[in-house]
Coordinates of C-alpha atoms in Angstrom, one line a residue:
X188 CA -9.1 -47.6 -55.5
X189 CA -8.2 -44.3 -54.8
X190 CA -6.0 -42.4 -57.0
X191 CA -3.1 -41.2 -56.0
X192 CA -1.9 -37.8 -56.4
X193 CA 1.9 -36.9 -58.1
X194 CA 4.8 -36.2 -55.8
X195 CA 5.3 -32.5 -56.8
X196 CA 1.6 -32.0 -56.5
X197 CA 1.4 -33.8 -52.5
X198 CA 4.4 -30.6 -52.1
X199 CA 3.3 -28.1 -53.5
X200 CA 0.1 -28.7 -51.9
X201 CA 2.2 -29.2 -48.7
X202 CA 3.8 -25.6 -49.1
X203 CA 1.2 -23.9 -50.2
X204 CA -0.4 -24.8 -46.6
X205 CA 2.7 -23.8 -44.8
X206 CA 2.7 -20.5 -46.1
X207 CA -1.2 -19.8 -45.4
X208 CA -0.7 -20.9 -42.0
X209 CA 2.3 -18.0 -41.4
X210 CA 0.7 -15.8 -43.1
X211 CA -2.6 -16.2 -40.9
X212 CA -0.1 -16.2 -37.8
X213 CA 1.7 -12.7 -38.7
X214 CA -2.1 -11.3 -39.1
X215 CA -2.8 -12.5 -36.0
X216 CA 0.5 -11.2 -34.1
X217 CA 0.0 -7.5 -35.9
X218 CA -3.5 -8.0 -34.0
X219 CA -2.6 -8.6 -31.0
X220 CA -2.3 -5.5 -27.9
X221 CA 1.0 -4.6 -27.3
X222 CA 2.1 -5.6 -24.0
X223 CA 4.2 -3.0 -21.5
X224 CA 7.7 -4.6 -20.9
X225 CA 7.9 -1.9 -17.9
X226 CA 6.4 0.3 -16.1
X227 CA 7.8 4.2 -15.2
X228 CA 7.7 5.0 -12.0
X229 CA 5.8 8.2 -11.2
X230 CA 8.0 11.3 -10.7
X231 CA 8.4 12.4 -6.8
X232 CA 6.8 15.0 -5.3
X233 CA 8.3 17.6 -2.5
X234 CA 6.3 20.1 -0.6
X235 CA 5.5 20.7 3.4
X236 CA 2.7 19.1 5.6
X237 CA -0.1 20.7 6.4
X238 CA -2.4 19.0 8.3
X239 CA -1.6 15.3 10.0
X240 CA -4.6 12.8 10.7
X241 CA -3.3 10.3 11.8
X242 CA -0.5 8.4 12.6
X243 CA -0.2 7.1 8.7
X244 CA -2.0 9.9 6.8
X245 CA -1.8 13.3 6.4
X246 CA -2.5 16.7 3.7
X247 CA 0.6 17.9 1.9
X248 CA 1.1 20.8 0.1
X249 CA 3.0 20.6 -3.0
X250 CA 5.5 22.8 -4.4
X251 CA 3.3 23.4 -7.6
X252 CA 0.7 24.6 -5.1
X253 CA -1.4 21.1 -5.0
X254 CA -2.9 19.7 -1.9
X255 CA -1.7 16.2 -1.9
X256 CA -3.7 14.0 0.4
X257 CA -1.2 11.1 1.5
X258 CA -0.9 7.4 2.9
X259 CA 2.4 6.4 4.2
X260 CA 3.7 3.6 2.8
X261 CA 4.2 0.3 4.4
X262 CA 2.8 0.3 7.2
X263 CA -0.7 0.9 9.5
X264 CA -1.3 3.2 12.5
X265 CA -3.8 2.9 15.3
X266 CA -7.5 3.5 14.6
X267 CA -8.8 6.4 16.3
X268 CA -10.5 5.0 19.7
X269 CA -7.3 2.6 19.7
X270 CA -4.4 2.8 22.2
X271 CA -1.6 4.7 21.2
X272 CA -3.5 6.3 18.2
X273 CA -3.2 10.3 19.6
X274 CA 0.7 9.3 20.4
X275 CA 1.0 7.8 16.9
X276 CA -0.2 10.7 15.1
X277 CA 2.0 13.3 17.4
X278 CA 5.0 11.3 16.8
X279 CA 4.2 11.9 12.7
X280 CA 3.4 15.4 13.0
X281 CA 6.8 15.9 15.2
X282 CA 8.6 14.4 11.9
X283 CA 7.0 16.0 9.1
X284 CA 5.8 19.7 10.7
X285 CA 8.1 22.7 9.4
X286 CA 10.0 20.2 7.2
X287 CA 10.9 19.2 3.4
X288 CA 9.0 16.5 2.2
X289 CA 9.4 14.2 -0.7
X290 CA 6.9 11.5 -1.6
X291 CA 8.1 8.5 -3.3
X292 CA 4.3 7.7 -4.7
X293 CA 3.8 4.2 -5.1
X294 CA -0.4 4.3 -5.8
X295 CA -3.8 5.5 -5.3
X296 CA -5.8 3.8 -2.9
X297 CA -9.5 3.8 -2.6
X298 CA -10.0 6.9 -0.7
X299 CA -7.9 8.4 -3.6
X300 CA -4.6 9.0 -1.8
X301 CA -1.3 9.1 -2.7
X302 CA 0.4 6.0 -1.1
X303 CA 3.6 7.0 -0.9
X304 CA 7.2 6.3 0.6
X305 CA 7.5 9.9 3.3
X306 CA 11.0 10.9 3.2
X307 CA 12.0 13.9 5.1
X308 CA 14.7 15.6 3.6
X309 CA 16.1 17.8 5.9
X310 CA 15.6 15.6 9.1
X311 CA 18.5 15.2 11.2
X312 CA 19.6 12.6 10.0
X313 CA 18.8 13.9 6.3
X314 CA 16.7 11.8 4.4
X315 CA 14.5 9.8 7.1
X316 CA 12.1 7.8 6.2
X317 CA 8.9 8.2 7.8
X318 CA 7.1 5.2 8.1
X319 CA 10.3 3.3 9.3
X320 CA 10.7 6.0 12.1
X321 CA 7.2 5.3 13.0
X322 CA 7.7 1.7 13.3
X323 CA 11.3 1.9 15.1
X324 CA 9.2 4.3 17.8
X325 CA 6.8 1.3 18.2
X326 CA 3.7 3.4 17.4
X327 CA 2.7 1.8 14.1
X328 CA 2.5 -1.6 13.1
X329 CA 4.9 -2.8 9.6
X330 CA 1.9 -3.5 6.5
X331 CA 3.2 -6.8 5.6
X332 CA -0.3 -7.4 3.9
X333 CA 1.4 -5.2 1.1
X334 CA 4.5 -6.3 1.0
X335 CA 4.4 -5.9 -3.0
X336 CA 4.5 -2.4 -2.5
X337 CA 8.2 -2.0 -0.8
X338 CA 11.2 -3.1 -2.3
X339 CA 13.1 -5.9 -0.6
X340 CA 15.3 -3.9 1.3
X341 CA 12.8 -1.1 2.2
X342 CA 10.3 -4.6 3.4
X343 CA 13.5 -5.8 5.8
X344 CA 14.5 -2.5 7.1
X345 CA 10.5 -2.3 8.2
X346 CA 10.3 -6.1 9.6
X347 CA 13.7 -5.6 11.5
X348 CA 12.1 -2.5 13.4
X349 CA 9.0 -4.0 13.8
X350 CA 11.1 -6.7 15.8
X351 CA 13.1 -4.5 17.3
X352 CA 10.3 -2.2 18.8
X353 CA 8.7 -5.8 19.9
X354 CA 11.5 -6.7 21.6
X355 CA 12.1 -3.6 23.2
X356 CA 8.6 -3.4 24.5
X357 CA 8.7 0.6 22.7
X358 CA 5.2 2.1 22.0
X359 CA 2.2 -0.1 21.7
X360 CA 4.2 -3.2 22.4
X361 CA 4.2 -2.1 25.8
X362 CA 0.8 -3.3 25.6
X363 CA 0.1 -7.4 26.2
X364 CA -1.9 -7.9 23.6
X365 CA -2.1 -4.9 21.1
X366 CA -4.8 -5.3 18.9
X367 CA -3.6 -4.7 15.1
X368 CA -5.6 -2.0 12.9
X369 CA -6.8 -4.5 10.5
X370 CA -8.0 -6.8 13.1
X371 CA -9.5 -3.8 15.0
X372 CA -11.3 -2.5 11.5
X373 CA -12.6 -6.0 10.5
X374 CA -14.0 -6.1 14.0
X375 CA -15.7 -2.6 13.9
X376 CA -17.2 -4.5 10.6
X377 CA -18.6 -7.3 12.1
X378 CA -19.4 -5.7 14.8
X379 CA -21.7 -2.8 12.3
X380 CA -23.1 -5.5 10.5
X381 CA -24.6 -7.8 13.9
X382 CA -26.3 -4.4 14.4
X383 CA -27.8 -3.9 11.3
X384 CA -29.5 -7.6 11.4
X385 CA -33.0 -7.5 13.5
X386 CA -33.0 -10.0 16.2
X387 CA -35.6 -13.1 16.0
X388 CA -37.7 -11.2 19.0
X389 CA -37.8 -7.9 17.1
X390 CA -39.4 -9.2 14.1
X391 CA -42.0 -10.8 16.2
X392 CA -43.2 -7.9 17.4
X393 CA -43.2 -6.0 14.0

């Protein structure tokens, strides 16, 4: 028969395990990476254009003296080769061209630049936004794929334009069946790579 052990030995026993365990859970918590409750935004940035691209890209000159390449935030102009694209990027450089610029930078992208809400300060009326003005002229499409990127008011003020535009058959939706960048660009991909794959008949005759 097994013996049994006394009461105040089964608790102290008992405590003694309690306070291991916290103690092994502190160490473990004092371990642990700290985790950023928020994130601060990055500071704007004014300057002039210099140079516009395209109809959702162009080279800014900071006040500080930086060039500042830039991607207009929420939304996506016509490809080069795409109707509308030499419009598109005319309509941009009519907004930003001998102006005050502030960027409202968001992120890098891939190609390194700025993505950015374009506000142009002494527009008439001050303080236009850019990318909306491009989308209420019909000549760029609203990014919805990156909707995380706008706030919910800036992503409604964009959709409602989009519409609007639509409706009013402004810009590309003149067109019957405009072709979206990101359709157009995944195209030009599939497209690139079909040509890069040798046909059945030319390996034959290798």
């Amino acid at each position: 028969m097994t013996a049994l052990r006394p009461p105040s030995l089964r608790a102290a026993s008992s405590t003694s395990a309690r306070v291991v365990s916290l103690a092994f859970a502190a160490l473990l918590a004092a371990a642990a990476p700290t985790v950023a409750t928020a994130r601060e935004a990055p500071a704007p940035i004014e300057g002039a254009a210099l140079d516009v691209q395209d109809g959702d890209s162009f080279l800014m000159r900071a006040d500080d003296g930086r060039r500042v390449r830039v991607r207009v935030n929420g939304i996506d102009a016509p490809e080069k080769h795409q109707p509308w694209a030499d419009a598109s990027r005319r309509h941009l450089g009519e907004l930003l061209r001998g102006r005050r610029i502030r960027l409202e930078p968001v992120k890098q992208d891939v190609f390194d630049r700025t993505v950015a809400r374009v506000v142009v300060v002494d527009a008439d009326p001050p303080e236009r936004d850019a990318g909306l003005a491009q989308v209420e002229a019909g000549l760029a499409w609203h990014f919805k794929r990156y909707r995380s990127d706008q706030t919910d008011e800036g992503f409604a003020r964009y959709a409602r334009a989009e519409r609007n535009a639509q409706a009013r058959g402004l810009g590309l939706w003149r067109d019957a069946t405009p072709e979206a960048p990101w359709d157009f660009r995944a195209r030009q991909r599939r497209e690139q790579a079909a040509e890069a794959v040798p046909s059945e008949g030319s390996k034959a005759r290798r």
